Coordinates of N, CA and C in Angstrom, one line a residue:
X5 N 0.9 -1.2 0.0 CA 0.0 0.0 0.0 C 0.9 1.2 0.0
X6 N 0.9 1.8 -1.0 CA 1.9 3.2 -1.0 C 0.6 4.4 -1.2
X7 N 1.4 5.5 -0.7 CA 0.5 6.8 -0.2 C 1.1 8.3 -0.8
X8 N 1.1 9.0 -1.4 CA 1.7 10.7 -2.1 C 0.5 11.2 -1.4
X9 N 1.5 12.6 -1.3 CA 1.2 13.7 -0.5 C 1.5 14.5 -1.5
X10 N 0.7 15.8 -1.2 CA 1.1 17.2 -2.0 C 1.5 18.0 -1.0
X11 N 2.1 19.2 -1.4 CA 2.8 20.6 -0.7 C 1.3 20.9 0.1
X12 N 1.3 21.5 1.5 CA 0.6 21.7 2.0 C -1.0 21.2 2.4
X13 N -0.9 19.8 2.2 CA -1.6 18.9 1.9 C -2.1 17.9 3.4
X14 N -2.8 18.3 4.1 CA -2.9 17.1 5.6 C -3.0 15.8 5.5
X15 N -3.6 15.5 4.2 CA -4.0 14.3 3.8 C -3.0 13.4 2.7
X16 N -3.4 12.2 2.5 CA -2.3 11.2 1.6 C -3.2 10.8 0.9
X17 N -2.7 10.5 -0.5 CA -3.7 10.0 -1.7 C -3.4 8.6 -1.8
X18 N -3.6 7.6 -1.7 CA -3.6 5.8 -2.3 C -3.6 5.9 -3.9
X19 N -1.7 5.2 -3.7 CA -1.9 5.2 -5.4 C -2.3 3.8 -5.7
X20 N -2.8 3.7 -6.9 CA -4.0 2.4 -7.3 C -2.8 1.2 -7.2
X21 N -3.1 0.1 -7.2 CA -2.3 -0.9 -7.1 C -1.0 -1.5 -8.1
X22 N -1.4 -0.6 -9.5 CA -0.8 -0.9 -10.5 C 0.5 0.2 -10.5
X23 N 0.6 1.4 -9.5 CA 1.3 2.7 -9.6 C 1.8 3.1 -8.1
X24 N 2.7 3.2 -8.3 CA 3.6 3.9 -6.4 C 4.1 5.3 -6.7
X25 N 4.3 5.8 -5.7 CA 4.9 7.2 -5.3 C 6.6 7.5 -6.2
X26 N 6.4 8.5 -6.8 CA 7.9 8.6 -7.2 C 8.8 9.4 -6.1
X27 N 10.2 9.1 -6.7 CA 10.8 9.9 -5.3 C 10.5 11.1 -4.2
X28 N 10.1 11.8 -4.8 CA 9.5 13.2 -4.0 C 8.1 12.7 -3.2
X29 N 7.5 11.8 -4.2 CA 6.1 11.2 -3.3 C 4.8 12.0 -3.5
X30 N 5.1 12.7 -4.5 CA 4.4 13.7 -4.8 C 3.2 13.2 -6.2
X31 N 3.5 12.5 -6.7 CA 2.8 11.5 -7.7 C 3.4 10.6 -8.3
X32 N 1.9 9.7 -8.5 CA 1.9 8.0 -8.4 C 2.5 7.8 -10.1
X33 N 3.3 7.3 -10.3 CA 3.7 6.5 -11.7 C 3.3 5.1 -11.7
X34 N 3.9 4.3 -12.8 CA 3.5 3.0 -13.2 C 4.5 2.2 -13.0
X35 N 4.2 1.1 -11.9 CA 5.2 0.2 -12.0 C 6.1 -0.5 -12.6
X36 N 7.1 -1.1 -13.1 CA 7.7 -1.8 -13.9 C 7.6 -3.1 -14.2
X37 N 7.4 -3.0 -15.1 CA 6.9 -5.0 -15.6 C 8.2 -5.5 -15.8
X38 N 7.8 -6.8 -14.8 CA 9.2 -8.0 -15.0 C 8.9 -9.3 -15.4
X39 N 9.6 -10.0 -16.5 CA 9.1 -11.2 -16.6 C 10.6 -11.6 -17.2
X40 N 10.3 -13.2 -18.1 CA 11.6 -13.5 -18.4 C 10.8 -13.1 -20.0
X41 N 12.1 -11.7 -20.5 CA 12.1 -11.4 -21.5 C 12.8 -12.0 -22.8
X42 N 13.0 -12.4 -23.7 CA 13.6 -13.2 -25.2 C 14.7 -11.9 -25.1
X43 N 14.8 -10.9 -25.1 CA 16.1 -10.2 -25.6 C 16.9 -9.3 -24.6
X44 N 16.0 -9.1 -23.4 CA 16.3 -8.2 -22.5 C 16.9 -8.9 -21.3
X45 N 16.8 -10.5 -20.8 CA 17.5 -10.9 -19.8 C 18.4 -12.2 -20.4
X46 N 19.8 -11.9 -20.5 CA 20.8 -12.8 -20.5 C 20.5 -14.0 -20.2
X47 N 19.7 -14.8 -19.3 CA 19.2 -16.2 -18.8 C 18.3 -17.0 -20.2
X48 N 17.2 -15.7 -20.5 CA 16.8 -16.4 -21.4 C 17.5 -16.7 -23.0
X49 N 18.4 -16.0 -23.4 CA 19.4 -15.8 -24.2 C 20.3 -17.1 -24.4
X50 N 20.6 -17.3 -22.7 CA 21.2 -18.5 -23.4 C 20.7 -19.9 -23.5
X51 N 19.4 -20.0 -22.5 CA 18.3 -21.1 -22.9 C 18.0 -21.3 -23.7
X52 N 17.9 -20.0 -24.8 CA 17.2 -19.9 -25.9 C 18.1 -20.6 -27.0
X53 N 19.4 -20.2 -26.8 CA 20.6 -20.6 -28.1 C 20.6 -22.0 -27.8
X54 N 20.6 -22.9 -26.0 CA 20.8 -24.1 -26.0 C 20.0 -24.6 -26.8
X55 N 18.6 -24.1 -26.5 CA 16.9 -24.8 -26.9 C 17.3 -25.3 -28.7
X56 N 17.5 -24.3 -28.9 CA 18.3 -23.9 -30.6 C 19.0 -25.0 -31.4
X57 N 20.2 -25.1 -30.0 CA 21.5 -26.2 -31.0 C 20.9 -27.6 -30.3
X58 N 20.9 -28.0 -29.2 CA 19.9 -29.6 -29.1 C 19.0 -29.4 -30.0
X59 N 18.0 -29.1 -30.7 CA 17.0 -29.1 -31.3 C 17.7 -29.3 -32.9
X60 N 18.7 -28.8 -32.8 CA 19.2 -28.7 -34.5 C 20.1 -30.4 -34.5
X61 N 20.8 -30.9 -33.2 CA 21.4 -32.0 -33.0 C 20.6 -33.0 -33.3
X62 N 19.3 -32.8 -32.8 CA 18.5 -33.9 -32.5 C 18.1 -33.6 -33.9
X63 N 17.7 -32.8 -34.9 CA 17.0 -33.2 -36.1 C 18.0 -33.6 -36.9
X64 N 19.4 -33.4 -36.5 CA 20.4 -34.2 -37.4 C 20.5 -35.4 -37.3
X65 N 20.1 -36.2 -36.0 CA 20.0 -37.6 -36.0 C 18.5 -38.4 -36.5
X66 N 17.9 -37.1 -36.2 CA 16.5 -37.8 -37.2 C 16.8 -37.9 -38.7
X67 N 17.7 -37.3 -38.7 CA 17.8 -37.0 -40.5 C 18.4 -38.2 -40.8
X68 N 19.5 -39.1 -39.7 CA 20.0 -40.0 -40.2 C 19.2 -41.3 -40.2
X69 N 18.3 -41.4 -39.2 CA 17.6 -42.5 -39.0 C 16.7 -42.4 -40.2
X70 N 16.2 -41.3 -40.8 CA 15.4 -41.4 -42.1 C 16.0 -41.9 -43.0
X71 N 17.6 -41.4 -42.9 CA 18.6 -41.5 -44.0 C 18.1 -43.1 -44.2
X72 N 18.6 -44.0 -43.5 CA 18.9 -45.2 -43.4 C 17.5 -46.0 -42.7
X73 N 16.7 -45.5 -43.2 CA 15.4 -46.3 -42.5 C 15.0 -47.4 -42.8
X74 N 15.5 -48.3 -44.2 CA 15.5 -49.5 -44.7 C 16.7 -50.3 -44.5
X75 N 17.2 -49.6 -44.3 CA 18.5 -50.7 -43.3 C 18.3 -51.6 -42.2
X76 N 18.8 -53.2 -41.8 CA 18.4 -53.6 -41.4 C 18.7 -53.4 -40.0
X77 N 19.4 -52.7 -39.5 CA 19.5 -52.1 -38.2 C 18.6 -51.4 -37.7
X78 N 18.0 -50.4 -38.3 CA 17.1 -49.7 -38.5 C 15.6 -49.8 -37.7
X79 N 15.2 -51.1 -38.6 CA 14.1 -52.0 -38.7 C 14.1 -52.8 -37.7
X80 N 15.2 -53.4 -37.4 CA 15.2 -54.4 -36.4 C 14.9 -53.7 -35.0
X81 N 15.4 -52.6 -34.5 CA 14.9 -51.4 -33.6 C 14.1 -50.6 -33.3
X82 N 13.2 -51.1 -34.0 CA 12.1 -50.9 -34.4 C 11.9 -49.4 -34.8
X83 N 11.4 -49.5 -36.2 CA 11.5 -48.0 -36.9 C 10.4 -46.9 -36.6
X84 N 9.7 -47.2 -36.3 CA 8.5 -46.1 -35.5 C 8.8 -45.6 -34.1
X85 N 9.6 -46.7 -33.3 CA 10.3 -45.6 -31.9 C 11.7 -44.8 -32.7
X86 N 12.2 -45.4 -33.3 CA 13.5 -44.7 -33.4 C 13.0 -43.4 -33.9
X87 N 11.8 -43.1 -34.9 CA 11.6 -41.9 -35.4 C 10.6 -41.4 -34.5
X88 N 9.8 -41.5 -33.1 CA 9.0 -41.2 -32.5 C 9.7 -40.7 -31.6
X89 N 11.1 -40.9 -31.0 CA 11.8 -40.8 -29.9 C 12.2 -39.2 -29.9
X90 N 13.0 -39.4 -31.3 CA 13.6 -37.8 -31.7 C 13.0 -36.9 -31.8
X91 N 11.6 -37.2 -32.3 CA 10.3 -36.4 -32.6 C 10.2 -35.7 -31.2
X92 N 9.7 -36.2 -30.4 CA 9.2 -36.0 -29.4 C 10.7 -34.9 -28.0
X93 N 11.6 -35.7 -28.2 CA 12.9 -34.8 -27.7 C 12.8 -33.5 -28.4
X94 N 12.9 -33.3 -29.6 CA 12.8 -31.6 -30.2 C 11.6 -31.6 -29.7
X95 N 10.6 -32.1 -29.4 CA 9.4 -30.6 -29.5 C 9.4 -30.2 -27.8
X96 N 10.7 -31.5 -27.1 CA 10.7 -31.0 -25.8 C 11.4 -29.6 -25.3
X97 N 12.8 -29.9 -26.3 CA 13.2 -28.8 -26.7 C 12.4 -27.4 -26.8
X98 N 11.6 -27.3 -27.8 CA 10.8 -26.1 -28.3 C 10.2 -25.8 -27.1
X99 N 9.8 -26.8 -26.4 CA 8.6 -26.1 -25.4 C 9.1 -25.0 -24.1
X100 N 10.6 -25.1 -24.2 CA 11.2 -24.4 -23.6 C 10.8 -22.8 -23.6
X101 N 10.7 -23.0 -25.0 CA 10.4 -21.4 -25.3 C 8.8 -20.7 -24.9
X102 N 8.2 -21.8 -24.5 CA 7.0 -21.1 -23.6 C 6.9 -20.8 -22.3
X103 N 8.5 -21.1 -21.6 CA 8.3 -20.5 -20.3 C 9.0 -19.2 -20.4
X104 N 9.5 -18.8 -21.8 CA 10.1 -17.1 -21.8 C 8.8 -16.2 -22.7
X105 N 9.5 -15.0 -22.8 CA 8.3 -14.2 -22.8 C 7.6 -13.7 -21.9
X106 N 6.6 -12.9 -22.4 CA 5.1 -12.6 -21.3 C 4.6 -13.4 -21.4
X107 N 3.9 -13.9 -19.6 CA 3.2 -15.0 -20.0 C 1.7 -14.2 -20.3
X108 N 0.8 -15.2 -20.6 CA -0.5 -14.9 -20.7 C -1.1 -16.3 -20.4
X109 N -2.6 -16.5 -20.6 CA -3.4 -17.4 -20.2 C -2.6 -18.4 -20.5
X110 N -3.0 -18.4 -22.0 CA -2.8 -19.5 -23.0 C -1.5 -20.2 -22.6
X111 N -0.6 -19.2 -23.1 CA 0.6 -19.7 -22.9 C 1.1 -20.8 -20.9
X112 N 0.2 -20.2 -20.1 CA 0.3 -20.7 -18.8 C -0.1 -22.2 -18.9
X113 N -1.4 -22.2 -19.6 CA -2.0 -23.5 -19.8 C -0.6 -24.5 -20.8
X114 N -0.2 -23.9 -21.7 CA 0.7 -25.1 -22.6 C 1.7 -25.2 -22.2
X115 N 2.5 -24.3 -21.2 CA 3.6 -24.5 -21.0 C 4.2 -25.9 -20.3
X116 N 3.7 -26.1 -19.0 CA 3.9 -27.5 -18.0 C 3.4 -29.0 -19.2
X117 N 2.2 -28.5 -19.7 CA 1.5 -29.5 -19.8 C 1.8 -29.8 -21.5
X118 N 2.8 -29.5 -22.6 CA 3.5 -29.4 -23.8 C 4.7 -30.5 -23.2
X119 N 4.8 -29.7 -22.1 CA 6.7 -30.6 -21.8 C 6.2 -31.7 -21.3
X120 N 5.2 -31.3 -20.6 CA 4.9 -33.2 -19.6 C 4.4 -34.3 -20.8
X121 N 3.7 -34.1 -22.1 CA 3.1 -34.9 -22.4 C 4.2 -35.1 -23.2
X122 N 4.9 -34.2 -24.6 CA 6.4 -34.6 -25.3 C 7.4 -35.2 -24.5
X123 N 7.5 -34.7 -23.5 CA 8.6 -36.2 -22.9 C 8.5 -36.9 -22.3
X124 N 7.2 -37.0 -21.8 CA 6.4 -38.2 -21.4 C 6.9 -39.3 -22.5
X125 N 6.2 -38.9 -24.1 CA 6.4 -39.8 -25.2 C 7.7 -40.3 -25.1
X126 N 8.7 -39.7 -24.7 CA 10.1 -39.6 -25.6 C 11.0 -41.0 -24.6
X127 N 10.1 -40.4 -23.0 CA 10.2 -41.6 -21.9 C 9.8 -42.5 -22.3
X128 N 8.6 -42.7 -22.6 CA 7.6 -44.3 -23.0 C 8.1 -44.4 -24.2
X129 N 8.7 -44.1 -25.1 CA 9.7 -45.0 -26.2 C 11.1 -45.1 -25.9
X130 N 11.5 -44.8 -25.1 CA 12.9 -45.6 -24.4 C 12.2 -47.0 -23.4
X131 N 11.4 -46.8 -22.8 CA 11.2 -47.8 -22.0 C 10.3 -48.8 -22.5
X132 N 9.6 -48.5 -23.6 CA 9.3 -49.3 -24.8 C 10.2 -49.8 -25.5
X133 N 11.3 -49.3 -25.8 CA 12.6 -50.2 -26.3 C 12.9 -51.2 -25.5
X134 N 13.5 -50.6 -24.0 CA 14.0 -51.3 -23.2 C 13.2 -52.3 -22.7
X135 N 11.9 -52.7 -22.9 CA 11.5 -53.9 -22.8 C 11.1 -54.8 -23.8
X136 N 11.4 -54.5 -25.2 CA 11.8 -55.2 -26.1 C 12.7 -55.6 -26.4
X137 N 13.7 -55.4 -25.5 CA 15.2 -56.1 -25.6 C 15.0 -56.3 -24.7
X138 N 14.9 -56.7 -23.8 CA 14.6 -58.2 -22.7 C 13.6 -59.0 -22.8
X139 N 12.2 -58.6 -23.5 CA 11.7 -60.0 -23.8 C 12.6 -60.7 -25.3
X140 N 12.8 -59.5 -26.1 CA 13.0 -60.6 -27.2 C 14.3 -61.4 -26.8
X141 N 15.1 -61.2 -25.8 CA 16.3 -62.0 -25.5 C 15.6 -63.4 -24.5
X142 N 14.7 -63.1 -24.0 CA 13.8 -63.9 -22.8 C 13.1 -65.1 -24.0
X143 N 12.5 -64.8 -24.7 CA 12.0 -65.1 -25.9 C 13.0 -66.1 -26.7
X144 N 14.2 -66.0 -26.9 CA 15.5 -66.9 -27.6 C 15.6 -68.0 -27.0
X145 N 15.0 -68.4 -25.4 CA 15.0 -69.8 -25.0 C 14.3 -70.9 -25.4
X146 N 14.0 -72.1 -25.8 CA 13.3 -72.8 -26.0 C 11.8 -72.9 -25.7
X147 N 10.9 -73.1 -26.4 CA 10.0 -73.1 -25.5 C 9.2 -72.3 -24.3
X148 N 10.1 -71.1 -24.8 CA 9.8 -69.5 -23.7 C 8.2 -69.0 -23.8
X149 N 7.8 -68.7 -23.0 CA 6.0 -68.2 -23.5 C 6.5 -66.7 -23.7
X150 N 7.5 -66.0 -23.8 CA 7.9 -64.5 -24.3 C 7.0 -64.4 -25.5
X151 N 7.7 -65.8 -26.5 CA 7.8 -65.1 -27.8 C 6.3 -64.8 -28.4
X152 N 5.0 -64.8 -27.6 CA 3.8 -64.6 -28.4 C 3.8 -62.8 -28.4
X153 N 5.1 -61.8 -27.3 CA 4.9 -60.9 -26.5 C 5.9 -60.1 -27.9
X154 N 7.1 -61.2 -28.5 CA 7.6 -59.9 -29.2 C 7.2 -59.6 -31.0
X155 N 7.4 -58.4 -30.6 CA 7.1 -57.4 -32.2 C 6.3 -56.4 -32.4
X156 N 6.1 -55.4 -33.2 CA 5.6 -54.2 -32.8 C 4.4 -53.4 -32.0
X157 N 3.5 -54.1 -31.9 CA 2.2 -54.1 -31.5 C 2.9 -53.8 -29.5
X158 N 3.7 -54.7 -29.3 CA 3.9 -54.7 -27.8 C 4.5 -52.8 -27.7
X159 N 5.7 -52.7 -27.9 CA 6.2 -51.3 -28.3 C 5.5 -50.4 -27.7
X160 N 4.2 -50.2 -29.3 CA 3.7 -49.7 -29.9 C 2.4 -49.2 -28.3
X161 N 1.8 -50.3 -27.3 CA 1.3 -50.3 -26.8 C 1.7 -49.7 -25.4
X162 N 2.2 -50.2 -25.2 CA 3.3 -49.4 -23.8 C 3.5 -47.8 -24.6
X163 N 3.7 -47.3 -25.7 CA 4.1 -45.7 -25.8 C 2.5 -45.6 -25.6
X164 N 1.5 -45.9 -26.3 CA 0.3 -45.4 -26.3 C -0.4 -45.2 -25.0
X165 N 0.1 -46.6 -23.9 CA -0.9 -46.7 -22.7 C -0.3 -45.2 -21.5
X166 N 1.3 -45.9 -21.9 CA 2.0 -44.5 -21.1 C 1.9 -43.2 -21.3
X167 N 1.5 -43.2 -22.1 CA 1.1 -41.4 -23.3 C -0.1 -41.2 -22.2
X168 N -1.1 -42.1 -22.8 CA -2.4 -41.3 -22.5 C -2.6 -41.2 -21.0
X169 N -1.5 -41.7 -20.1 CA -1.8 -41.7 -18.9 C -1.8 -39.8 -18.9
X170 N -0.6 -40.0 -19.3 CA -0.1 -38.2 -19.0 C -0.9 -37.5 -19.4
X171 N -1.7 -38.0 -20.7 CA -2.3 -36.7 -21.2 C -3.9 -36.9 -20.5
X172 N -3.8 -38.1 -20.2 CA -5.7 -37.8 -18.8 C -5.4 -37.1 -17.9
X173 N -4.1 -37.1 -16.9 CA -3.5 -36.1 -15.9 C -4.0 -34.9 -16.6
X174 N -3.1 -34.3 -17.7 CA -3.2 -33.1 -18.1 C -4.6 -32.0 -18.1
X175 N -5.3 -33.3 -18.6 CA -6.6 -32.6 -19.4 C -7.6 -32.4 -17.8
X176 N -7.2 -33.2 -17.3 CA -7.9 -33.6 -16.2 C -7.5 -32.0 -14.9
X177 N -6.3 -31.5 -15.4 CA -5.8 -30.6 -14.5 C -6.1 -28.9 -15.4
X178 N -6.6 -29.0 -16.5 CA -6.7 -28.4 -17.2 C -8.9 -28.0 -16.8
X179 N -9.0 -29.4 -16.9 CA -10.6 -29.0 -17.1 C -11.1 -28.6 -15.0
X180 N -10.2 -29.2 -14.1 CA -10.4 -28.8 -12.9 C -10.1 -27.1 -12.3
X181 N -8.6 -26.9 -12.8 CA -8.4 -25.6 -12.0 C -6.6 -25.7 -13.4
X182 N -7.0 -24.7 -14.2 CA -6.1 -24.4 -15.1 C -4.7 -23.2 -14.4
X183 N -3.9 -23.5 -15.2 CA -3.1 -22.3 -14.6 C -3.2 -20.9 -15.2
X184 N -2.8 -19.9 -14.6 CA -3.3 -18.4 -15.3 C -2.6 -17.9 -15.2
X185 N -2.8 -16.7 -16.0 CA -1.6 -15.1 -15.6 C -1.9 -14.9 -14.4
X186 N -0.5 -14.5 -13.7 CA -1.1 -13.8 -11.7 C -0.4 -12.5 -12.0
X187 N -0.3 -11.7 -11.2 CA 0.5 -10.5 -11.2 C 1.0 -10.5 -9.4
X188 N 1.9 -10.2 -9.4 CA 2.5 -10.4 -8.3 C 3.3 -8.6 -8.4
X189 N 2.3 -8.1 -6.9 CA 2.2 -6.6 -7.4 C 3.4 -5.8 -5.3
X190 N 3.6 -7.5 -4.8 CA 3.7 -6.4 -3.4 C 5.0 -7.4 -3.4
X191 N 5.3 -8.2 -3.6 CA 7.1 -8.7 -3.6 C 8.1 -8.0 -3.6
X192 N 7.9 -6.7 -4.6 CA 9.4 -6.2 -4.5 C 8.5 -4.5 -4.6
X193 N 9.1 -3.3 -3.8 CA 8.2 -2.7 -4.3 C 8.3 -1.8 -5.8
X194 N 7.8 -1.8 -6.5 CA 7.9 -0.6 -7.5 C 7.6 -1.2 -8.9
X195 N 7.5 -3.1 -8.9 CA 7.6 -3.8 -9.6 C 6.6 -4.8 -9.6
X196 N 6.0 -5.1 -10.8 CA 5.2 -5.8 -11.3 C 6.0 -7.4 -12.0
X197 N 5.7 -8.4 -11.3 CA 6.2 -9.4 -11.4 C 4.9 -10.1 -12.4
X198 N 5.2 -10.7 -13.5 CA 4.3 -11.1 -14.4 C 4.7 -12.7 -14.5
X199 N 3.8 -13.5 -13.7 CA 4.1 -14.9 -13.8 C 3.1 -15.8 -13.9
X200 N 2.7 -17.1 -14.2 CA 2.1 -17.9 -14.0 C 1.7 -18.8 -12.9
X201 N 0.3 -18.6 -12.4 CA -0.3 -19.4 -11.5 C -0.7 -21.0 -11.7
X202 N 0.0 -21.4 -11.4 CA -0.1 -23.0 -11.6 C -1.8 -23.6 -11.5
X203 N -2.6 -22.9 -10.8 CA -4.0 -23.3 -10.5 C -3.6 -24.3 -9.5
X204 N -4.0 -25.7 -9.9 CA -4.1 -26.6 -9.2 C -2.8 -27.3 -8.5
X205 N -2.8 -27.3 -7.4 CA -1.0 -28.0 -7.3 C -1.0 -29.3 -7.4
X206 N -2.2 -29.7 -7.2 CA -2.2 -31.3 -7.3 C -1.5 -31.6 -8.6
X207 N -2.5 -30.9 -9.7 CA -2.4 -31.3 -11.1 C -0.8 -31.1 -11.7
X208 N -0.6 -29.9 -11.1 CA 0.9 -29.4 -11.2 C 2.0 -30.6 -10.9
X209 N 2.2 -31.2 -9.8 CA 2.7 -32.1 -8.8 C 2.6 -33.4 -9.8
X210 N 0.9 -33.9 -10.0 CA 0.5 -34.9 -10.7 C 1.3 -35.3 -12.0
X211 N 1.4 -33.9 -12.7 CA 2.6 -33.6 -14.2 C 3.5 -34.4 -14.0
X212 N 4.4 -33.5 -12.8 CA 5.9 -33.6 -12.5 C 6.0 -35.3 -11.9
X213 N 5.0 -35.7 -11.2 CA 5.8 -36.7 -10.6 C 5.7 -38.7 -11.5
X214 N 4.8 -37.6 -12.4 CA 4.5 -38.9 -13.2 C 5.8 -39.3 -14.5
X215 N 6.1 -37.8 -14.9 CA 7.2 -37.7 -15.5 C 8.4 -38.6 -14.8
X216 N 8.4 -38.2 -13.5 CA 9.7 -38.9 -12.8 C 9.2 -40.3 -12.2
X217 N 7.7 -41.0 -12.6 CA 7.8 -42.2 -12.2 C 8.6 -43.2 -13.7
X218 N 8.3 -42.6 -14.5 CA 8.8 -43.3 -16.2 C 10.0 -43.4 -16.0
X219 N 10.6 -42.2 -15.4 CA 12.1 -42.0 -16.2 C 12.5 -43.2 -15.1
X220 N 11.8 -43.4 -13.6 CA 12.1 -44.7 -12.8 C 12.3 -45.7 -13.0
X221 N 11.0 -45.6 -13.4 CA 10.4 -47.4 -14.3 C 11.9 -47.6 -15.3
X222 N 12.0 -46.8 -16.0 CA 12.8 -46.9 -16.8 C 14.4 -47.2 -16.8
X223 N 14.8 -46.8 -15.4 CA 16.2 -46.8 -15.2 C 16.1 -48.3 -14.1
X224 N 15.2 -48.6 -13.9 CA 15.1 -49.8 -13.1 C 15.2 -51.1 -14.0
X225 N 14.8 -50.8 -15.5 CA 14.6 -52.1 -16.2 C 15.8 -52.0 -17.1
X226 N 16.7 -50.8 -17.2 CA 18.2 -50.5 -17.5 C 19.1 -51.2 -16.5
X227 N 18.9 -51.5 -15.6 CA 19.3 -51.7 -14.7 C 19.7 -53.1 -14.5
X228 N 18.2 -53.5 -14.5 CA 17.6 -55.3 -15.0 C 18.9 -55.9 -15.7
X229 N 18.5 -54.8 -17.4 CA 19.2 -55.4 -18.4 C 20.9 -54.8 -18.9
X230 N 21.0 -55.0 -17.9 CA 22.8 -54.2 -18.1 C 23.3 -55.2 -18.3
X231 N 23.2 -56.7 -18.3 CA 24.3 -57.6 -18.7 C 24.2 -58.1 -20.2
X232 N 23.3 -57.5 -20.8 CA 22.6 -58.3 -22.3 C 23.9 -57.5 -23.1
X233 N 23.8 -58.2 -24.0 CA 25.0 -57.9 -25.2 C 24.6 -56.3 -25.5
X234 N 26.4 -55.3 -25.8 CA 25.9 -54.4 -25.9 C 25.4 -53.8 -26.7
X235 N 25.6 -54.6 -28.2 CA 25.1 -54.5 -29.3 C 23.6 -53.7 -29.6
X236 N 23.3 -54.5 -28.7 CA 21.4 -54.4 -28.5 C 20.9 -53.7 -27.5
X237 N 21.5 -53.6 -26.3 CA 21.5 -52.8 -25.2 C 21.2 -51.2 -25.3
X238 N 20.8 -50.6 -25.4 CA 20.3 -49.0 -25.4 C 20.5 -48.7 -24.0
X239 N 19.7 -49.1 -23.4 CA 19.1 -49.4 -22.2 C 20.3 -48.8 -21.0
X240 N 21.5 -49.7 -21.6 CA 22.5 -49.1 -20.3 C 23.1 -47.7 -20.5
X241 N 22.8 -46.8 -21.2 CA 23.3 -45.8 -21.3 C 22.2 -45.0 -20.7
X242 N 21.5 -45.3 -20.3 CA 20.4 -44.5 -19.0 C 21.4 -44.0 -17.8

């Protein structure tokens, strides 16, 4: 709550919430907007150039797995994760770029829930790999009940089941209590802090922790399979 006085004045005027006293106190100006700006703060600058060169790396290895996508290496790795994996890493990349800038509604709503569901994918086709190379090695024993379990459809099903988990979280935290523009007007004085309100923390929380139950799942069954030939192995480079 800031207050200006005039010259011979008994009384103090309440400047509106958007405007404080300037030095003499004599009248209210307009606060300063702060957020994470694209050109004006160094942080986002170099986020931005990282966001940039991973994103141009990763489409160079897409370019090669296209290159060579009838190769029998390729195929055997199954060719719809190898090209769903990279897919999904760049657009995690890009999404970076929605926590700079002003935020606004829109952008509050896409930002958490862009990254959670793109690398959600990018998790559930590593760990859809990774358990395609331990059944189909499980599967090479005689008489194994694996082998009805290997070939694309399995993959294919684990990215889809694990996907949509994240994206019913999302939608589910979206249609409950969405996140918004807040203004954060009494933290610092003289300054307008322009950020986003998460809305729901549950939903918020629910994002983040489901993200880190995959990447779990995931380093647990790398873990499993760390003695399998390295040939085939992906898995141990988790």
């Amino acid at each position: 709550m800031y207050f200006v006085t005039f010259t011979d004045s008994e009384n103090c005027i309440r400047c509106p919430d958007m405007e404080w006293p300037n030095e003499k106190r004599n009248q209210c100006v307009t606060k300063i907007e702060q957020f994470l700006s694209y050109t004006n703060d160094i942080i986002s600058m170099f986020f931005s150039l990282i966001s940039i060169v991973l994103f141009l790396i990763t489409a160079l290895i897409l370019r090669v797995f296209i290159w060579y996508r009838y190769t029998p290496i390729v195929r055997a790795n199954n060719r719809s994760l190898s090209f769903l994996l990279p897919v999904s890493i760049k657009l995690s990349f890009l999404s970076v770029f929605l926590f700079l800038g002003r935020p606004v509604d829109i952008t509050c709503m896409l930002r958490n829930i862009t990254f959670g569901i793109t690398f959600s994918i990018a998790v559930s086709s590593l760990l859809a790999k990774t358990i395609m190379v331990c059944v189909a090695f499980k599967a090479t024993k005689p008489g194994s009940s694996w082998r009805k379990w290997v070939g694309v459809k399995l993959s294919n099903s684990v990215v889809l089941f694990c996907s949509s988990i994240q994206i019913i979280i999302c939608m589910t935290w979206l249609a409950i209590s969405p996140p918004f523009q807040e203004l954060d007007l009494h933290t610092y004085p003289g300054t307008i802090i322009i950020q986003c309100n998460e809305g729901s923390a549950i939903g918020f929380y629910s994002v983040i922790g489901y993200m880190g139950l995959l990447a779990a799942v995931s380093f647990v069954l790398a873990f499993l399979a760390r003695t399998l030939p390295d040939s085939f192995n992906e898995a141990k480079y988790i």
